[in-house]
């Protein structure tokens, strides 16, 4: 199965285990986020990405524009290692990493988790690409991806064992919507996948196809 099929199966499984009243609240929150127009206001193909540097899982600073001097860049914004959909995506990206590199790409993943929590995500999923900590969602905000978890959902998240303040090191309850960007060496976005529905992610096979198209131009 590919990532898309895995995500569909996970969504079916998660929904079957969810109480009806929780399902109603989460569905309404998803509709509200979609109607907010957040994806319309995010960075798109043709936009230039901001200059930034973020710590990786062992607190080493990674400068994005240094990476862009020598390769194309694939940036995946994810919610956190507590999110099963994110973990599926990260593992799929790890499997695709050799092909991404072969197409001249460098892969980084970004979440608002603290470096310690990012390290746990790296170890759990056996990731060998850079996993960066965007504390306070400062970079995700520049990409137009940040939203706040509604207060009605916060006890539900806690009931699932998700402690966002502990994961992110703040009390904002802010997260990025999932997004994947392919960026050329001029810092210009060539492709953007931005979806407020956290059960939907860019399939790595599509990323590889895009990288191949860029390198053959």
Short mmCIF file of C-alpha atoms in Angstrom, two decimals:
data_model
loop_
_atom_site.label_atom_id
_atom_site.label_comp_id
_atom_site.label_asym_id
_atom_site.label_seq_id
_atom_site.Cartn_x
_atom_site.Cartn_y
_atom_site.Cartn_z
CA UNK A 1 0.00 0.00 0.00
CA UNK A 2 1.05 3.60 -0.52
CA UNK A 3 0.74 6.47 1.95
CA UNK A 4 -2.67 7.58 0.66
CA UNK A 5 -4.14 4.11 1.20
CA UNK A 6 -2.52 3.85 4.65
CA UNK A 7 -4.04 7.20 5.65
CA UNK A 8 -7.51 6.16 4.50
CA UNK A 9 -7.28 2.92 6.48
CA UNK A 10 -6.08 4.77 9.57
CA UNK A 11 -8.91 7.31 9.32
CA UNK A 12 -11.49 4.52 9.12
CA UNK A 13 -9.95 2.79 12.13
CA UNK A 14 -9.77 6.00 14.19
CA UNK A 15 -13.34 6.99 13.34
CA UNK A 16 -14.69 3.57 14.32
CA UNK A 17 -13.19 3.99 17.80
CA UNK A 18 -14.43 7.54 18.34
CA UNK A 19 -17.53 8.31 20.45
CA UNK A 20 -20.32 9.97 18.45
CA UNK A 21 -20.21 13.23 20.42
CA UNK A 22 -16.44 13.52 19.91
CA UNK A 23 -16.84 12.83 16.21
CA UNK A 24 -19.38 15.67 15.91
CA UNK A 25 -17.07 18.17 17.63
CA UNK A 26 -14.05 17.17 15.54
CA UNK A 27 -16.00 17.28 12.29
CA UNK A 28 -17.28 20.77 13.10
CA UNK A 29 -13.78 21.97 13.96
CA UNK A 30 -12.54 20.57 10.64
CA UNK A 31 -15.28 22.41 8.74
CA UNK A 32 -14.53 25.65 10.58
CA UNK A 33 -10.82 25.37 9.76
CA UNK A 34 -11.56 24.68 6.10
CA UNK A 35 -13.93 27.66 5.96
CA UNK A 36 -11.35 29.93 7.59
CA UNK A 37 -9.52 30.12 4.26
CA UNK A 38 -6.18 29.33 5.87
CA UNK A 39 -4.91 27.40 2.86
CA UNK A 40 -5.78 30.32 0.57
CA UNK A 41 -3.54 32.61 2.63
CA UNK A 42 -0.56 30.24 2.79
CA UNK A 43 2.54 30.43 0.60
CA UNK A 44 2.01 29.01 -2.87
CA UNK A 45 3.96 28.00 -5.97
CA UNK A 46 5.86 31.03 -7.25
CA UNK A 47 6.31 32.54 -3.79
CA UNK A 48 9.76 32.87 -2.25
CA UNK A 49 10.29 31.18 1.11
CA UNK A 50 11.60 33.21 4.05
CA UNK A 51 15.15 32.87 5.28
CA UNK A 52 15.28 30.84 8.50
CA UNK A 53 17.37 28.53 10.65
CA UNK A 54 15.93 26.04 13.14
CA UNK A 55 17.40 23.50 15.58
CA UNK A 56 17.34 19.83 14.65
CA UNK A 57 16.58 16.98 17.05
CA UNK A 58 20.00 17.26 18.70
CA UNK A 59 19.76 21.08 18.93
CA UNK A 60 22.13 21.81 16.04
CA UNK A 61 21.05 24.85 14.02
CA UNK A 62 20.12 24.06 10.39
CA UNK A 63 20.16 26.99 7.96
CA UNK A 64 17.70 26.37 5.15
CA UNK A 65 19.38 28.71 2.69
CA UNK A 66 22.70 26.94 3.20
CA UNK A 67 20.96 23.74 2.12
CA UNK A 68 19.50 25.51 -0.93
CA UNK A 69 22.95 26.44 -2.17
CA UNK A 70 23.54 22.85 -3.22
CA UNK A 71 20.17 21.13 -3.67
CA UNK A 72 16.45 21.34 -4.18
CA UNK A 73 14.53 21.30 -0.91
CA UNK A 74 11.50 19.32 0.21
CA UNK A 75 9.91 20.80 3.36
CA UNK A 76 7.24 18.85 5.22
CA UNK A 77 5.33 20.66 7.97
CA UNK A 78 3.73 18.18 10.38
CA UNK A 79 1.77 18.54 13.62
CA UNK A 80 3.85 16.40 15.97
CA UNK A 81 5.02 12.92 16.86
CA UNK A 82 1.79 12.41 18.85
CA UNK A 83 -0.19 12.43 15.58
CA UNK A 84 -0.55 8.96 13.99
CA UNK A 85 -1.15 10.49 10.55
CA UNK A 86 2.10 12.44 10.85
CA UNK A 87 3.99 9.30 11.82
CA UNK A 88 2.67 7.48 8.77
CA UNK A 89 3.79 10.39 6.60
CA UNK A 90 7.24 10.60 8.19
CA UNK A 91 7.85 6.87 7.74
CA UNK A 92 6.73 7.07 4.10
CA UNK A 93 9.11 9.99 3.53
CA UNK A 94 11.93 7.98 5.11
CA UNK A 95 11.24 5.12 2.70
CA UNK A 96 11.31 7.58 -0.21
CA UNK A 97 14.46 9.36 0.99
CA UNK A 98 16.94 7.52 -1.30
CA UNK A 99 14.87 8.48 -4.35
CA UNK A 100 14.48 12.07 -3.14
CA UNK A 101 18.26 12.32 -2.78
CA UNK A 102 18.79 10.68 -6.18
CA UNK A 103 16.64 13.42 -7.72
CA UNK A 104 18.80 16.13 -6.16
CA UNK A 105 16.55 16.86 -3.19
CA UNK A 106 17.19 17.43 0.50
CA UNK A 107 14.33 16.59 2.87
CA UNK A 108 13.50 18.38 6.12
CA UNK A 109 10.46 18.03 8.37
CA UNK A 110 9.28 20.83 10.65
CA UNK A 111 6.95 20.80 13.66
CA UNK A 112 6.41 22.99 16.72
CA UNK A 113 7.71 20.25 19.02
CA UNK A 114 10.65 20.96 21.30
CA UNK A 115 13.98 19.40 20.19
CA UNK A 116 13.66 16.69 22.86
CA UNK A 117 10.25 15.69 21.55
CA UNK A 118 11.53 15.86 17.97
CA UNK A 119 14.31 13.48 18.98
CA UNK A 120 11.70 11.03 20.27
CA UNK A 121 9.92 11.28 16.90
CA UNK A 122 13.19 10.64 15.05
CA UNK A 123 14.01 7.59 17.16
CA UNK A 124 10.47 6.15 17.06
CA UNK A 125 10.28 6.35 13.27
CA UNK A 126 14.00 5.69 12.59
CA UNK A 127 14.34 8.89 10.57
CA UNK A 128 17.64 9.84 8.94
CA UNK A 129 16.61 13.24 7.52
CA UNK A 130 16.59 16.53 9.42
CA UNK A 131 13.65 16.97 11.79
CA UNK A 132 13.49 20.61 12.90
CA UNK A 133 11.84 22.33 15.87
CA UNK A 134 9.86 25.45 15.06
CA UNK A 135 9.24 26.63 18.62
CA UNK A 136 6.26 28.97 18.73
CA UNK A 137 5.47 28.14 15.08
CA UNK A 138 7.48 31.19 14.02
CA UNK A 139 8.43 29.76 10.62
CA UNK A 140 5.08 28.05 10.02
CA UNK A 141 3.46 31.43 10.68
CA UNK A 142 5.55 33.00 7.91
CA UNK A 143 4.26 30.24 5.59
CA UNK A 144 0.67 31.06 6.63
CA UNK A 145 0.01 27.63 8.14
CA UNK A 146 -0.77 28.29 11.81
CA UNK A 147 -4.12 27.80 13.52
CA UNK A 148 -5.28 27.43 17.12
CA UNK A 149 -6.92 24.27 18.44
CA UNK A 150 -10.45 25.30 19.55
CA UNK A 151 -11.05 25.21 23.29
CA UNK A 152 -13.80 22.60 22.83
CA UNK A 153 -11.25 20.16 21.38
CA UNK A 154 -8.55 20.61 24.03
CA UNK A 155 -10.04 18.22 26.61
CA UNK A 156 -10.63 15.72 23.80
CA UNK A 157 -6.95 15.87 22.84
CA UNK A 158 -6.04 15.43 26.50
CA UNK A 159 -8.36 12.45 26.65
CA UNK A 160 -6.42 10.93 23.76
CA UNK A 161 -3.23 11.38 25.81
CA UNK A 162 -2.05 14.34 23.74
CA UNK A 163 -0.40 17.05 25.86
CA UNK A 164 0.28 19.89 23.44
CA UNK A 165 1.78 22.29 26.03
CA UNK A 166 4.32 19.60 26.99
CA UNK A 167 5.00 18.67 23.37
CA UNK A 168 5.48 22.22 22.13
CA UNK A 169 6.76 23.93 25.24
CA UNK A 170 4.05 26.62 25.29
CA UNK A 171 0.40 27.14 26.17
CA UNK A 172 -0.79 28.52 22.82
CA UNK A 173 -2.38 25.30 21.47
CA UNK A 174 -1.19 26.42 18.03
CA UNK A 175 -0.33 23.94 15.28
CA UNK A 176 0.57 24.10 11.59
CA UNK A 177 -1.79 22.56 9.07
CA UNK A 178 0.04 19.78 7.19
CA UNK A 179 1.94 21.08 4.17
CA UNK A 180 4.64 19.96 1.78
CA UNK A 181 6.75 22.34 -0.31
CA UNK A 182 9.27 21.71 -3.07
CA UNK A 183 11.66 24.66 -3.31
CA UNK A 184 14.27 25.38 -5.99
CA UNK A 185 17.77 26.73 -5.41
CA UNK A 186 16.50 30.31 -5.91
CA UNK A 187 14.30 29.82 -2.80
CA UNK A 188 11.18 29.84 -4.98
CA UNK A 189 8.39 27.37 -4.28
CA UNK A 190 7.90 25.11 -7.28
CA UNK A 191 5.13 23.01 -5.73
CA UNK A 192 2.90 23.44 -2.67
CA UNK A 193 0.58 20.90 -1.05
CA UNK A 194 -1.42 22.57 1.74
CA UNK A 195 -4.47 20.86 3.23
CA UNK A 196 -6.38 21.80 6.40
CA UNK A 197 -7.57 18.17 6.60
CA UNK A 198 -4.89 16.53 8.76
CA UNK A 199 -5.80 13.08 7.41
CA UNK A 200 -4.57 14.12 3.94
CA UNK A 201 -0.86 14.26 3.04
CA UNK A 202 1.31 14.58 -0.06
CA UNK A 203 2.21 11.16 -1.40
CA UNK A 204 6.03 10.77 -1.62
CA UNK A 205 5.71 9.30 -5.10
CA UNK A 206 4.25 12.63 -6.23
CA UNK A 207 7.16 14.51 -4.65
CA UNK A 208 9.64 12.35 -6.56
CA UNK A 209 7.80 12.97 -9.83
CA UNK A 210 7.96 16.73 -9.23
CA UNK A 211 11.69 16.60 -8.43
CA UNK A 212 12.33 14.61 -11.61
CA UNK A 213 10.41 17.19 -13.67
CA UNK A 214 12.51 20.02 -12.20
CA UNK A 215 15.84 18.30 -12.80
CA UNK A 216 14.99 17.50 -16.43
CA UNK A 217 14.06 21.09 -17.32
#
